[in-house]
C-alpha positions as a LaTeX table, in Angstrom:
\begin{tabular}{lrrr}
\hline
Residue & $x$ (\AA) & $y$ (\AA) & $z$ (\AA) \\
\hline
Met1 & 34.38 & $-18.98$ & 17.49 \\
Pro2 & 32.90 & $-16.28$ & 19.43 \\
Asp3 & 34.18 & $-12.73$ & 19.28 \\
Leu4 & 32.59 & $-10.55$ & 21.82 \\
Thr5 & 33.84 & $-7.36$ & 20.21 \\
Thr6 & 31.02 & $-7.70$ & 17.47 \\
Gly7 & 28.49 & $-7.54$ & 20.18 \\
Asp8 & 27.20 & $-11.13$ & 19.22 \\
Gly9 & 25.01 & $-11.89$ & 22.52 \\
Ala10 & 24.42 & $-15.23$ & 21.12 \\
Ala11 & 28.34 & $-15.90$ & 21.11 \\
Ala12 & 28.72 & $-14.44$ & 24.69 \\
Ala13 & 25.84 & $-16.73$ & 25.92 \\
Arg14 & 27.80 & $-19.85$ & 24.75 \\
Leu15 & 30.65 & $-18.86$ & 27.06 \\
Val16 & 28.56 & $-18.87$ & 30.15 \\
Val17 & 29.33 & $-21.61$ & 32.76 \\
Pro18 & 26.06 & $-22.08$ & 34.75 \\
Leu19 & 26.74 & $-22.47$ & 38.77 \\
Glu20 & 24.54 & $-22.74$ & 41.68 \\
Gly21 & 26.09 & $-20.38$ & 43.91 \\
Val22 & 28.31 & $-18.20$ & 41.88 \\
Ser23 & 27.02 & $-15.74$ & 39.29 \\
Asn24 & 28.65 & $-14.53$ & 36.20 \\
Met25 & 30.64 & $-17.31$ & 35.35 \\
Arg26 & 31.84 & $-17.53$ & 31.82 \\
Gly27 & 34.95 & $-18.56$ & 29.97 \\
Phe28 & 37.08 & $-16.73$ & 27.37 \\
Gly29 & 37.92 & $-19.67$ & 25.06 \\
Gly30 & 37.90 & $-18.82$ & 21.49 \\
Leu31 & 37.92 & $-15.28$ & 21.95 \\
Arg32 & 40.21 & $-13.25$ & 19.80 \\
Thr33 & 43.22 & $-11.47$ & 21.16 \\
Glu34 & 44.64 & $-8.25$ & 20.00 \\
Asp35 & 47.25 & $-9.84$ & 17.62 \\
Gly36 & 44.49 & $-12.05$ & 15.98 \\
Arg37 & 45.12 & $-15.30$ & 17.64 \\
Arg38 & 42.45 & $-16.99$ & 19.69 \\
Leu39 & 42.51 & $-17.96$ & 23.46 \\
Arg40 & 42.70 & $-21.59$ & 24.04 \\
Pro41 & 39.37 & $-23.09$ & 25.53 \\
Gly42 & 39.59 & $-23.78$ & 29.27 \\
Ala43 & 42.62 & $-21.25$ & 29.76 \\
Leu44 & 40.56 & $-18.41$ & 31.23 \\
Tyr45 & 37.35 & $-18.02$ & 33.16 \\
Arg46 & 35.83 & $-15.20$ & 35.21 \\
Ser47 & 33.21 & $-14.79$ & 37.85 \\
Ala48 & 31.87 & $-12.88$ & 40.70 \\
His49 & 33.17 & $-13.77$ & 43.91 \\
Leu50 & 33.18 & $-17.47$ & 45.17 \\
Ala51 & 32.02 & $-16.89$ & 48.48 \\
Asp52 & 28.76 & $-18.70$ & 47.98 \\
Leu53 & 30.36 & $-21.69$ & 46.00 \\
Thr54 & 28.53 & $-24.89$ & 46.55 \\
Ala55 & 30.01 & $-28.36$ & 46.69 \\
Ala56 & 28.44 & $-29.03$ & 43.31 \\
Asp57 & 29.89 & $-25.86$ & 41.95 \\
Ala58 & 33.35 & $-27.01$ & 43.21 \\
Glu59 & 33.04 & $-30.20$ & 41.31 \\
Arg60 & 32.14 & $-28.43$ & 38.15 \\
Leu61 & 35.26 & $-26.04$ & 38.26 \\
Ala62 & 37.54 & $-29.15$ & 38.98 \\
Ala63 & 36.03 & $-30.88$ & 35.98 \\
Leu64 & 36.67 & $-27.62$ & 33.93 \\
Gly65 & 40.67 & $-28.00$ & 35.08 \\
Ile66 & 40.50 & $-24.78$ & 37.07 \\
Thr67 & 43.54 & $-24.69$ & 39.26 \\
Met68 & 43.90 & $-21.24$ & 39.98 \\
Val69 & 41.81 & $-18.28$ & 41.63 \\
Cys70 & 42.73 & $-14.61$ & 41.20 \\
Asp71 & 40.58 & $-13.16$ & 43.90 \\
Leu72 & 40.11 & $-9.29$ & 43.09 \\
Arg73 & 38.46 & $-8.61$ & 46.48 \\
Asp74 & 39.95 & $-6.46$ & 49.32 \\
His75 & 41.24 & $-8.07$ & 52.52 \\
Asp76 & 38.35 & $-7.04$ & 54.33 \\
Glu77 & 36.14 & $-8.63$ & 51.70 \\
Arg78 & 37.87 & $-11.79$ & 51.58 \\
Arg79 & 37.88 & $-12.19$ & 55.41 \\
Glu80 & 34.18 & $-11.38$ & 55.79 \\
Arg81 & 33.02 & $-13.85$ & 52.86 \\
Pro82 & 35.98 & $-16.22$ & 52.18 \\
Thr83 & 35.84 & $-18.66$ & 49.28 \\
Pro84 & 35.03 & $-21.84$ & 50.96 \\
Arg85 & 36.86 & $-25.08$ & 50.82 \\
His86 & 35.29 & $-28.30$ & 49.39 \\
Ala87 & 36.62 & $-31.62$ & 48.95 \\
Gly88 & 38.09 & $-32.48$ & 45.30 \\
Trp89 & 38.78 & $-28.84$ & 44.40 \\
Arg90 & 41.72 & $-26.87$ & 46.13 \\
Pro91 & 42.79 & $-24.26$ & 43.76 \\
Val92 & 45.82 & $-21.95$ & 44.41 \\
Glu93 & 44.50 & $-18.38$ & 45.39 \\
Gln94 & 46.30 & $-15.39$ & 44.23 \\
His95 & 44.93 & $-12.26$ & 45.77 \\
Leu96 & 45.19 & $-9.03$ & 43.57 \\
Met97 & 43.24 & $-6.29$ & 44.90 \\
Val98 & 41.79 & $-3.83$ & 42.53 \\
Arg99 & 42.51 & $-0.45$ & 43.17 \\
Pro100 & 39.88 & 1.19 & 45.35 \\
Arg101 & 39.38 & 4.10 & 42.82 \\
Arg102 & 38.16 & 1.38 & 40.32 \\
Thr103 & 36.09 & $-0.20$ & 42.96 \\
Ala104 & 34.14 & 3.03 & 43.34 \\
Glu105 & 33.70 & 3.44 & 39.69 \\
Val106 & 32.06 & $-0.05$ & 39.22 \\
Gln107 & 29.68 & 0.65 & 42.20 \\
Ala108 & 28.73 & 3.86 & 40.81 \\
Ile109 & 27.95 & 2.38 & 37.34 \\
Met110 & 26.15 & $-0.46$ & 39.04 \\
Ser111 & 24.01 & 1.49 & 41.19 \\
Arg112 & 23.04 & 4.28 & 38.58 \\
Ala113 & 19.91 & 3.63 & 36.35 \\
Gly114 & 20.61 & 3.78 & 32.56 \\
Ala115 & 24.22 & 3.04 & 33.05 \\
Thr116 & 25.49 & 1.89 & 29.59 \\
Glu117 & 27.44 & $-1.22$ & 28.35 \\
Ala118 & 30.11 & 1.09 & 26.93 \\
Glu119 & 30.68 & 2.46 & 30.72 \\
Ala120 & 30.81 & $-1.05$ & 32.09 \\
Val121 & 33.22 & $-2.21$ & 29.36 \\
Ala122 & 35.64 & 1.12 & 29.72 \\
Val123 & 35.96 & 0.57 & 33.62 \\
Met124 & 36.37 & $-3.21$ & 33.05 \\
Ser125 & 39.08 & $-2.45$ & 30.43 \\
Ala126 & 40.85 & $-0.16$ & 33.11 \\
Ile127 & 40.85 & $-2.67$ & 35.80 \\
Tyr128 & 42.35 & $-5.42$ & 33.65 \\
Ala129 & 44.96 & $-2.72$ & 32.47 \\
Asp130 & 45.65 & $-2.07$ & 36.01 \\
Leu131 & 46.49 & $-5.57$ & 36.67 \\
Ala132 & 48.64 & $-6.38$ & 33.78 \\
\hline
\end{tabular}
């Protein structure tokens, strides 16, 4: 099973879910938890926003059994670029806004040339801790 803590890029690539309109979609199934167990395949996925979700993407998400979307965007972002509705896939949506300070940290890292993987991991870990 893949363990992203080892830096195994091939293992990370196996978790990618290719979609037409959504970037960075991947599953966490098989990853090791802090207590040594493994996350059940199909239990948790993550992606960029779903504003550009195509009908084919929606069919793929339905086939994966995804029934809930936790949207980390703020109210204005969701209003300007809402998640489209497609026949056959109507997930429950939970809106969990990331703290504005964290958003600024992510934007600073993404816009800076030479940003490191360690910086990205640190800020994403902080975001997930905020949400817990």
